Amino acid sequence: MPTTPRKARAGAAVVERAVMPVWGGGGRYGRVVAAAVVVLGLLAARCDAKKMSSFVGTYGVNYGRIADNLPPPAEVVKLLRMARIKNVKIYDADHSVLDAFRGSGLNLVIAITNGEVKDIAANPAKAMDWLNENVQPYYPSTRIVGITVGNEVLGGQDAGLAEALVGAVVNVHDALKMLRLADKIELTTPHSEAVFANSYPPSACVFRDDLMVYLKPLLDFFSGTGAPFYVNAYPFLAYMSDPAHIDINYALFKPNSGVLDQKTNLHYDNMFDAQVDAAYAALSAAGYPDMEVRVAETGWASAGDATEAGADPGHARTYNANLRKRLFLRKGPPSRPNRVVKAYIFALFNENLKPGPTTERHYGLFKPDGSVSIDLGFKGLVPSSSSSLLPFMRARERGWIALVQYTATLLSCTFIFLALI
């Protein structure tokens, strides 16, 4: 699975300015107005104190940073605003990112890395230390709306990490409660599809028996807090593992005959919905039918090795474009039509230092320079089709003198070239 390590007072003032000229400043009416302003101000403060929405709309993006050539975080914030992407998830709590997001209004989910989980589980004070270092100095001007504890912990090879997961979640939640942030910052942990024993047909999906010793207390806890079940769902990986038997059109949201679930008589015309419904079926079978399923990662690689079927820029564009259209419909999967699906796309950038096969480094919507990698209509920081014009554009920005100098240099180089031939 592609993963990376990682205004109440002002409102009252507005009301006062709007009301006082109408009613006047003194007498009985003035006192009534003053009382009304106080009440409205308290109501505004009460509303402002409510939990931030952990996901605005249905579309978000994972901002992975395993690379040495990405734009600085402040430029990334500019790019996200240009693309109108409001929900962002990172894989650590890097302070340069937290600083850049300050005052941006973007929803940010930060992460406790797998390497930190065991220590936080073993010592509640570590959970408070982590929050004091990574949340308190930034919240609420940086809109930290969620914290993920670990990533794809269950189903991995580290049994000790799996055993520590619940303890870490509980300790972080208790620390959030002490800071009066438990009802403002959502606490979750993302899972890979390795937690499922099977996923086809969707209605037959159940959790692995050997993982229930960890999943049961975890799901009990999240059921109590109202947190969603986060799953990393990749039709691309399913297709790549069995291209001979999986219709690529089914994986890409393109017209196809689809799949009928004989048990429920529900028809699926795309694999993404089937994967989401499989997670709902597993939750229902485990006794949690009302828990929301939210997609923590999904995407399609634009390049890969010869053995990685389907990794192609055209397929990547088709999947991401059709997924975006599907999410913007604001509807649920066939088994939960009224439970709107929300998803974080993987990923914002191609990450050149990610280990593993070539696909790992080619999920980005944008290239490292901020130009578009997968064309979904987003504007990049740099025009994708005009890289040859960048020196011209930069010269123009410096003024006409610089432009003349650049042109003269270009012409002299041309004359030298002609002389050589």
Tab-separated table of C-alpha atoms in Angstrom, residues 2-421:
chain	number	residue	atom	x	y	z
A	2	PRO	CA	1.523	3.365	-0.901
A	3	THR	CA	2.182	5.092	2.404
A	4	THR	CA	4.529	7.790	3.566
A	5	PRO	CA	6.400	7.985	6.940
A	6	ARG	CA	5.921	10.263	7.388
A	7	LYS	CA	-14.586	34.541	15.229
A	8	ALA	CA	-16.905	34.979	18.325
A	9	ARG	CA	-15.770	38.373	19.549
A	10	ALA	CA	-15.634	39.767	16.020
A	11	GLY	CA	-19.101	38.359	15.346
A	12	ALA	CA	-20.513	40.259	18.324
A	13	ALA	CA	-18.880	43.460	17.057
A	14	VAL	CA	-20.477	43.020	13.658
A	15	VAL	CA	-23.901	42.549	15.257
A	16	GLU	CA	-23.400	45.651	17.390
A	17	ARG	CA	-22.451	47.838	14.429
A	18	ALA	CA	-25.410	46.540	12.476
A	19	VAL	CA	-27.992	47.047	15.241
A	20	MET	CA	-27.041	50.158	17.221
A	21	PRO	CA	-27.726	52.759	14.493
A	22	VAL	CA	-31.268	51.422	14.180
A	23	TRP	CA	-32.191	51.375	17.850
A	24	GLY	CA	-30.110	54.268	19.187
A	25	GLY	CA	-27.549	54.240	21.998
A	26	GLY	CA	-29.601	55.071	25.117
A	27	GLY	CA	-32.861	54.497	26.966
A	28	ARG	CA	-34.870	51.308	27.318
A	29	TYR	CA	-34.353	50.303	23.679
A	30	GLY	CA	-30.623	50.855	24.026
A	31	ARG	CA	-30.518	48.496	27.033
A	32	VAL	CA	-32.555	45.904	25.134
A	33	VAL	CA	-30.174	46.114	22.206
A	34	ALA	CA	-27.137	45.882	24.495
A	35	ALA	CA	-28.576	42.753	26.119
A	36	ALA	CA	-29.348	41.265	22.718
A	37	VAL	CA	-25.786	41.905	21.571
A	38	VAL	CA	-24.409	40.123	24.642
A	39	VAL	CA	-26.663	37.114	24.050
A	40	LEU	CA	-25.781	36.963	20.357
A	41	GLY	CA	-22.116	37.253	21.231
A	42	LEU	CA	-22.358	34.333	23.661
A	43	LEU	CA	-24.209	32.301	21.060
A	44	ALA	CA	-21.517	33.094	18.515
A	45	ALA	CA	-18.840	32.035	20.996
A	46	ARG	CA	-20.744	28.831	21.721
A	47	CYS	CA	-21.032	28.042	17.987
A	48	ASP	CA	-17.352	28.857	17.449
A	49	ALA	CA	-16.410	26.427	20.214
A	50	LYS	CA	-18.099	23.523	18.465
A	51	LYS	CA	-16.020	20.821	16.851
A	52	MET	CA	-14.432	21.787	13.556
A	53	SER	CA	-15.688	19.777	10.623
A	54	SER	CA	-13.054	17.095	10.118
A	55	PHE	CA	-13.848	16.865	6.400
A	56	VAL	CA	-15.363	19.621	4.244
A	57	GLY	CA	-17.198	18.272	1.216
A	58	THR	CA	-16.054	14.923	-0.140
A	59	TYR	CA	-12.571	15.430	-1.646
A	60	GLY	CA	-9.180	15.622	0.047
A	61	VAL	CA	-5.535	14.874	-0.676
A	62	ASN	CA	-2.579	13.199	1.022
A	63	TYR	CA	0.466	15.457	1.166
A	64	GLY	CA	3.372	13.017	1.307
A	65	ARG	CA	6.896	14.411	1.441
A	66	ILE	CA	9.380	11.564	0.906
A	67	ALA	CA	11.290	13.624	-1.639
A	68	ASP	CA	14.153	16.096	-1.839
A	69	ASN	CA	12.733	18.329	-4.568
A	70	LEU	CA	9.287	19.495	-3.414
A	71	PRO	CA	8.128	23.110	-3.147
A	72	PRO	CA	8.340	24.643	0.338
A	73	PRO	CA	5.186	24.189	2.439
A	74	ALA	CA	4.104	27.816	1.960
A	75	GLU	CA	4.048	27.251	-1.805
A	76	VAL	CA	2.121	24.019	-1.259
A	77	VAL	CA	-0.557	25.943	0.623
A	78	LYS	CA	-0.776	28.309	-2.356
A	79	LEU	CA	-1.116	25.319	-4.697
A	80	LEU	CA	-3.871	23.765	-2.570
A	81	ARG	CA	-5.791	27.028	-2.568
A	82	MET	CA	-5.460	27.325	-6.337
A	83	ALA	CA	-6.795	23.772	-6.673
A	84	ARG	CA	-9.544	24.488	-4.102
A	85	ILE	CA	-8.592	21.408	-2.101
A	86	LYS	CA	-9.623	22.042	1.505
A	87	ASN	CA	-8.900	18.687	3.171
A	88	VAL	CA	-5.256	17.700	3.586
A	89	LYS	CA	-3.662	14.775	5.367
A	90	ILE	CA	0.032	14.432	6.197
A	91	TYR	CA	1.955	11.484	7.633
A	92	ASP	CA	3.693	13.198	10.544
A	93	ALA	CA	3.500	16.506	12.401
A	94	ASP	CA	6.267	18.441	10.671
A	95	HIS	CA	6.430	21.937	12.143
A	96	SER	CA	7.278	23.639	8.857
A	97	VAL	CA	3.992	22.299	7.461
A	98	LEU	CA	2.059	23.279	10.586
A	99	ASP	CA	3.503	26.787	10.373
A	100	ALA	CA	2.681	27.101	6.668
A	101	PHE	CA	-0.935	26.051	7.233
A	102	ARG	CA	-1.424	28.611	9.996
A	103	GLY	CA	-4.251	30.959	9.045
A	104	SER	CA	-4.837	29.164	5.732
A	105	GLY	CA	-8.312	27.909	6.649
A	106	LEU	CA	-7.420	24.471	5.245
A	107	ASN	CA	-8.370	21.381	7.220
A	108	LEU	CA	-5.251	19.474	8.267
A	109	VAL	CA	-4.986	15.932	9.630
A	110	ILE	CA	-1.621	15.199	11.224
A	111	ALA	CA	-0.135	11.862	12.244
A	112	ILE	CA	1.601	10.012	15.017
A	113	THR	CA	4.024	7.823	13.085
A	114	ASN	CA	4.321	4.072	13.539
A	115	GLY	CA	7.684	4.642	15.182
A	116	GLU	CA	6.058	6.697	17.949
A	117	VAL	CA	3.128	4.384	18.706
A	118	LYS	CA	4.832	2.014	21.168
A	119	ASP	CA	6.271	4.788	23.344
A	120	ILE	CA	2.942	6.612	23.512
A	121	ALA	CA	1.145	3.379	24.394
A	122	ALA	CA	3.610	2.604	27.178
A	123	ASN	CA	3.520	6.023	28.811
A	124	PRO	CA	0.500	8.378	28.918
A	125	ALA	CA	2.857	11.298	29.578
A	126	LYS	CA	4.334	10.746	26.115
A	127	ALA	CA	0.920	11.372	24.591
A	128	MET	CA	0.635	14.696	26.404
A	129	ASP	CA	4.197	15.605	25.432
A	130	TRP	CA	3.372	14.899	21.789
A	131	LEU	CA	0.272	17.116	21.894
A	132	ASN	CA	2.123	19.882	23.724
A	133	GLU	CA	4.793	19.851	21.057
A	134	ASN	CA	2.743	19.346	17.922
A	135	VAL	CA	-0.779	20.627	18.585
A	136	GLN	CA	-0.893	23.199	21.368
A	137	PRO	CA	1.472	25.744	19.738
A	138	TYR	CA	-0.526	25.699	16.495
A	139	TYR	CA	-4.182	25.043	17.257
A	140	PRO	CA	-6.602	26.586	16.346
A	141	SER	CA	-4.891	29.019	13.921
A	142	THR	CA	-3.668	25.904	12.130
A	143	ARG	CA	-6.907	24.007	11.613
A	144	ILE	CA	-5.817	20.639	12.984
A	145	VAL	CA	-9.045	18.692	12.629
A	146	GLY	CA	-7.715	15.177	13.039
A	147	ILE	CA	-4.874	13.004	14.315
A	148	THR	CA	-4.149	9.564	12.898
A	149	VAL	CA	-2.395	7.136	15.208
A	150	GLY	CA	-0.092	5.002	13.076
A	151	ASN	CA	-0.745	3.926	9.511
A	152	GLU	CA	-1.728	0.435	8.325
A	153	VAL	CA	-0.554	-1.052	11.611
A	154	LEU	CA	-2.875	-4.068	11.675
A	155	GLY	CA	-2.128	-6.807	9.188
A	156	GLY	CA	1.570	-5.934	9.149
A	157	GLN	CA	4.514	-7.950	10.426
A	158	ASP	CA	5.004	-6.194	13.783
A	159	ALA	CA	2.790	-7.895	16.380
A	160	GLY	CA	4.160	-5.633	19.103
A	161	LEU	CA	3.052	-2.584	17.162
A	162	ALA	CA	-0.415	-4.060	16.695
A	163	GLU	CA	-0.644	-4.751	20.440
A	164	ALA	CA	0.341	-1.151	21.222
A	165	LEU	CA	-2.145	0.516	18.879
A	166	VAL	CA	-5.187	0.559	21.154
A	167	GLY	CA	-3.161	1.769	24.130
A	168	ALA	CA	-1.709	4.613	22.075
A	169	VAL	CA	-5.167	5.648	20.826
A	170	VAL	CA	-6.571	5.642	24.366
A	171	ASN	CA	-3.657	7.636	25.789
A	172	VAL	CA	-3.864	10.273	23.058
A	173	HIS	CA	-7.620	10.555	23.522
A	174	ASP	CA	-7.213	10.976	27.288
A	175	ALA	CA	-4.621	13.693	26.722
A	176	LEU	CA	-6.934	15.442	24.270
A	177	LYS	CA	-9.693	15.340	26.895
A	178	MET	CA	-7.378	16.929	29.463
A	179	LEU	CA	-6.688	19.713	26.979
A	180	ARG	CA	-10.415	20.012	26.173
A	181	LEU	CA	-9.739	19.117	22.557
A	182	ALA	CA	-11.295	15.649	22.379
A	183	ASP	CA	-14.519	17.019	20.873
A	184	LYS	CA	-12.641	19.237	18.411
A	185	ILE	CA	-9.936	16.973	16.982
A	186	GLU	CA	-10.926	13.618	15.482
A	187	LEU	CA	-8.782	10.632	16.431
A	188	THR	CA	-8.514	7.700	14.001
A	189	THR	CA	-6.156	5.119	12.527
A	190	PRO	CA	-6.069	4.107	8.819
A	191	HIS	CA	-6.165	0.441	7.783
A	192	SER	CA	-5.041	-1.377	4.683
A	193	GLU	CA	-7.260	-3.994	3.087
A	194	ALA	CA	-5.018	-6.584	4.745
A	195	VAL	CA	-7.389	-6.421	7.732
A	196	PHE	CA	-10.052	-8.225	5.655
A	197	ALA	CA	-10.221	-12.002	5.263
A	198	ASN	CA	-11.920	-11.546	1.888
A	199	SER	CA	-13.639	-8.753	0.009
A	200	TYR	CA	-15.550	-10.410	-2.828
A	201	PRO	CA	-18.405	-10.180	-3.193
A	202	PRO	CA	-18.726	-7.053	-1.043
A	203	SER	CA	-21.425	-8.540	1.212
A	204	ALA	CA	-19.136	-11.463	2.115
A	205	CYS	CA	-16.345	-9.284	3.473
A	206	VAL	CA	-15.304	-9.949	7.075
A	207	PHE	CA	-12.330	-9.036	9.219
A	208	ARG	CA	-9.534	-11.540	9.712
A	209	ASP	CA	-10.116	-13.678	12.801
A	210	ASP	CA	-6.503	-13.315	13.934
A	211	LEU	CA	-6.829	-9.505	13.990
A	212	MET	CA	-10.066	-9.296	15.949
A	213	VAL	CA	-8.148	-9.355	19.232
A	214	TYR	CA	-6.860	-5.898	18.221
A	215	LEU	CA	-9.789	-4.712	16.135
A	216	LYS	CA	-12.540	-5.411	18.664
A	217	PRO	CA	-11.307	-3.010	21.383
A	218	LEU	CA	-10.306	-0.487	18.734
A	219	LEU	CA	-13.726	-0.525	17.075
A	220	ASP	CA	-15.433	-0.409	20.475
A	221	PHE	CA	-13.458	2.703	21.307
A	222	PHE	CA	-14.096	4.471	18.012
A	223	SER	CA	-17.755	3.525	18.163
A	224	GLY	CA	-17.912	5.420	21.442
A	225	THR	CA	-16.162	8.509	20.083
A	226	GLY	CA	-18.061	8.541	16.795
A	227	ALA	CA	-14.897	8.304	14.694
A	228	PRO	CA	-15.027	6.833	11.176
A	229	PHE	CA	-13.343	3.642	10.014
A	230	TYR	CA	-10.499	4.704	7.726
A	231	VAL	CA	-9.479	2.314	4.942
A	232	ASN	CA	-6.929	2.619	2.141
A	233	ALA	CA	-8.787	1.490	-0.985
A	234	TYR	CA	-6.883	0.970	-4.239
A	235	PRO	CA	-8.672	-0.500	-7.271
A	236	PHE	CA	-5.326	-0.026	-9.034
A	237	LEU	CA	-3.558	-2.479	-6.729
A	238	ALA	CA	-6.372	-4.998	-7.125
A	239	TYR	CA	-6.180	-4.724	-10.912
A	240	MET	CA	-2.384	-4.891	-10.917
A	241	SER	CA	-2.478	-8.103	-8.871
A	242	ASP	CA	-4.855	-9.863	-11.304
A	243	PRO	CA	-5.168	-8.072	-14.651
A	244	ALA	CA	-6.252	-11.254	-16.412
A	245	HIS	CA	-9.469	-11.519	-14.414
A	246	ILE	CA	-10.338	-7.921	-13.497
A	247	ASP	CA	-11.905	-5.654	-16.108
A	248	ILE	CA	-9.839	-2.472	-16.166
A	249	ASN	CA	-12.963	-0.498	-17.082
A	250	TYR	CA	-14.530	-1.677	-13.817
A	251	ALA	CA	-11.477	-0.378	-11.954
A	252	LEU	CA	-11.459	2.945	-13.840
A	253	PHE	CA	-15.172	3.857	-13.492
A	254	LYS	CA	-15.572	3.388	-17.246
A	255	PRO	CA	-18.649	1.738	-18.839
A	256	ASN	CA	-18.699	-1.998	-18.112
A	257	SER	CA	-21.117	-4.803	-17.298
A	258	GLY	CA	-20.351	-4.496	-13.598
A	259	VAL	CA	-20.697	-7.041	-10.804
A	260	LEU	CA	-23.875	-8.303	-9.148
A	261	ASP	CA	-23.707	-9.273	-5.487
A	262	GLN	CA	-25.995	-12.311	-5.405
A	263	LYS	CA	-26.611	-12.071	-1.658
A	264	THR	CA	-27.808	-8.459	-1.622
A	265	ASN	CA	-28.835	-8.167	-5.288
A	266	LEU	CA	-26.841	-4.939	-5.425
A	267	HIS	CA	-25.097	-4.070	-8.687
A	268	TYR	CA	-21.642	-2.467	-8.724
A	269	ASP	CA	-20.411	-0.628	-11.793
A	270	ASN	CA	-17.040	0.296	-10.269
A	271	MET	CA	-14.563	-1.331	-7.909
A	272	PHE	CA	-14.177	1.709	-5.653
A	273	ASP	CA	-17.783	1.481	-4.475
A	274	ALA	CA	-17.420	-2.269	-4.058
A	275	GLN	CA	-14.366	-1.799	-1.836
A	276	VAL	CA	-16.161	0.772	0.321
A	277	ASP	CA	-19.187	-1.505	0.664
A	278	ALA	CA	-16.919	-4.431	1.549
A	279	ALA	CA	-15.665	-2.401	4.509
A	280	TYR	CA	-19.258	-1.648	5.530
A	281	ALA	CA	-20.072	-5.370	5.336
A	282	ALA	CA	-17.103	-6.249	7.551
A	283	LEU	CA	-18.115	-3.626	10.107
A	284	SER	CA	-21.700	-4.885	10.117
A	285	ALA	CA	-20.580	-8.486	10.571
A	286	ALA	CA	-18.411	-7.393	13.516
A	287	GLY	CA	-21.325	-5.558	15.135
A	288	TYR	CA	-20.724	-1.948	14.012
A	289	PRO	CA	-23.294	-1.306	11.249
A	290	ASP	CA	-23.543	2.421	11.955
A	291	MET	CA	-19.841	3.273	11.762
A	292	GLU	CA	-18.901	5.496	8.818
A	293	VAL	CA	-16.367	4.255	6.289
A	294	ARG	CA	-14.018	6.942	5.030
A	295	VAL	CA	-11.251	6.394	2.460
A	296	ALA	CA	-7.848	7.460	3.785
A	297	GLU	CA	-6.007	6.777	0.529
A	298	THR	CA	-6.906	5.985	-3.055
A	299	GLY	CA	-5.141	6.684	-6.314
A	300	TRP	CA	-3.616	5.315	-9.501
A	301	ALA	CA	0.050	5.277	-10.522
A	302	SER	CA	1.009	7.133	-13.705
A	303	ALA	CA	4.170	5.068	-14.282
A	304	GLY	CA	5.564	1.736	-13.167
A	305	ASP	CA	7.790	-1.194	-13.928
A	306	ALA	CA	7.055	-3.612	-16.762
A	307	THR	CA	5.540	-6.019	-14.237
A	308	GLU	CA	3.142	-3.396	-12.832
A	309	ALA	CA	0.097	-3.718	-15.058
A	310	GLY	CA	-2.047	-0.639	-15.559
A	311	ALA	CA	0.490	1.938	-14.384
A	312	ASP	CA	-0.021	4.480	-17.108
A	313	PRO	CA	-0.574	8.263	-17.304
A	314	GLY	CA	-3.811	7.829	-19.257
A	315	HIS	CA	-5.231	5.378	-16.749
A	316	ALA	CA	-4.115	7.595	-13.865
A	317	ARG	CA	-5.931	10.567	-15.346
A	318	THR	CA	-9.062	8.521	-16.081
A	319	TYR	CA	-9.230	7.056	-12.574
A	320	ASN	CA	-8.627	10.344	-10.786
A	321	ALA	CA	-11.003	12.317	-13.015
A	322	ASN	CA	-13.808	9.757	-12.695
A	323	LEU	CA	-13.229	9.344	-8.968
A	324	ARG	CA	-13.510	13.093	-8.514
A	325	LYS	CA	-16.783	13.141	-10.456
A	326	ARG	CA	-18.075	10.239	-8.391
A	327	LEU	CA	-17.182	11.930	-5.074
A	328	PHE	CA	-18.775	15.200	-6.170
A	329	LEU	CA	-22.088	13.377	-6.582
A	330	ARG	CA	-22.203	13.340	-2.754
A	331	LYS	CA	-23.754	9.928	-2.499
A	332	GLY	CA	-22.976	6.673	-0.782
A	333	PRO	CA	-22.161	3.204	-2.123
A	334	PRO	CA	-25.004	0.847	-3.117
A	335	SER	CA	-25.475	-0.558	0.400
A	336	ARG	CA	-25.447	2.902	2.043
A	337	PRO	CA	-26.786	5.321	-0.584
A	338	ASN	CA	-27.355	8.066	1.979
A	339	ARG	CA	-23.930	7.752	3.634
A	340	VAL	CA	-21.819	10.117	1.515
A	341	VAL	CA	-18.399	8.761	0.581
A	342	LYS	CA	-15.422	10.956	1.433
A	343	ALA	CA	-11.886	10.224	0.277
A	344	TYR	CA	-8.335	11.491	0.440
A	345	ILE	CA	-6.508	11.096	-2.879
A	346	PHE	CA	-3.008	9.691	-2.909
A	347	ALA	CA	-1.103	11.834	-3.508
A	348	LEU	CA	-0.375	15.514	-3.969
A	349	PHE	CA	3.143	15.015	-5.391
A	350	ASN	CA	5.311	12.416	-7.031
A	351	GLU	CA	7.833	11.501	-4.311
A	352	ASN	CA	11.249	10.677	-5.721
A	353	LEU	CA	12.753	9.117	-2.579
A	354	LYS	CA	10.061	6.545	-1.882
A	355	PRO	CA	11.496	3.028	-1.802
A	356	GLY	CA	10.035	0.100	-3.685
A	357	PRO	CA	8.859	-0.346	-7.272
A	358	THR	CA	8.493	2.538	-9.694
A	359	THR	CA	4.772	2.993	-9.022
A	360	GLU	CA	5.538	4.177	-5.485
A	361	ARG	CA	7.095	7.335	-6.908
A	362	HIS	CA	4.350	8.151	-9.424
A	363	TYR	CA	0.999	8.708	-7.709
A	364	GLY	CA	1.198	12.509	-7.648
A	365	LEU	CA	-1.361	14.913	-9.052
A	366	PHE	CA	1.562	17.329	-9.348
A	367	LYS	CA	5.215	17.075	-10.237
A	368	PRO	CA	7.860	18.201	-7.731
A	369	ASP	CA	8.157	21.642	-9.370
A	370	GLY	CA	4.443	22.234	-8.828
A	371	SER	CA	3.417	21.646	-12.439
A	372	VAL	CA	0.543	19.294	-13.232
A	373	SER	CA	1.349	15.597	-13.467
A	374	ILE	CA	-2.196	14.227	-13.845
A	375	ASP	CA	-4.362	16.770	-15.659
A	376	LEU	CA	-7.650	17.142	-13.798
A	377	GLY	CA	-8.130	20.786	-14.631
A	378	PHE	CA	-6.076	21.997	-11.669
A	379	LYS	CA	-3.668	24.896	-12.134
A	380	GLY	CA	-0.092	24.235	-11.106
A	381	LEU	CA	2.476	26.576	-9.614
A	382	VAL	CA	4.326	26.243	-12.926
A	383	PRO	CA	2.708	25.860	-16.388
A	384	SER	CA	3.200	22.236	-17.416
A	385	SER	CA	3.402	22.784	-21.172
A	386	SER	CA	5.642	25.827	-21.207
A	387	SER	CA	8.761	24.874	-19.267
A	388	SER	CA	10.853	26.111	-22.217
A	389	LEU	CA	9.357	29.573	-21.733
A	390	LEU	CA	10.227	29.827	-18.044
A	391	PRO	CA	13.472	31.803	-18.578
A	392	PHE	CA	11.522	34.215	-20.797
A	393	MET	CA	8.789	34.619	-18.164
A	394	ARG	CA	11.272	35.158	-15.362
A	395	ALA	CA	13.181	37.679	-17.457
A	396	ARG	CA	9.957	39.549	-18.212
A	397	GLU	CA	9.215	39.738	-14.499
A	398	ARG	CA	12.630	41.344	-13.904
A	399	GLY	CA	11.929	44.022	-16.504
A	400	TRP	CA	12.552	44.815	-20.147
A	401	ILE	CA	16.297	45.376	-19.680
A	402	ALA	CA	16.722	41.856	-18.378
A	403	LEU	CA	14.547	40.624	-21.229
A	404	VAL	CA	16.755	42.314	-23.823
A	405	GLN	CA	19.828	40.832	-22.127
A	406	TYR	CA	18.240	37.367	-22.181
A	407	THR	CA	17.293	37.763	-25.874
A	408	ALA	CA	20.805	38.926	-26.785
A	409	THR	CA	22.300	35.935	-25.016
A	410	LEU	CA	19.896	33.624	-26.805
A	411	LEU	CA	20.787	35.141	-30.201
A	412	SER	CA	24.520	34.929	-29.539
A	413	CYS	CA	24.160	31.274	-28.645
A	414	THR	CA	22.226	30.761	-31.884
A	415	PHE	CA	24.981	32.409	-33.946
A	416	ILE	CA	27.626	30.248	-32.289
A	417	PHE	CA	25.575	27.155	-33.063
A	418	LEU	CA	25.165	28.209	-36.728
A	419	ALA	CA	28.878	28.877	-37.002
A	420	LEU	CA	29.644	25.420	-35.716
A	421	ILE	CA	27.499	23.777	-38.380
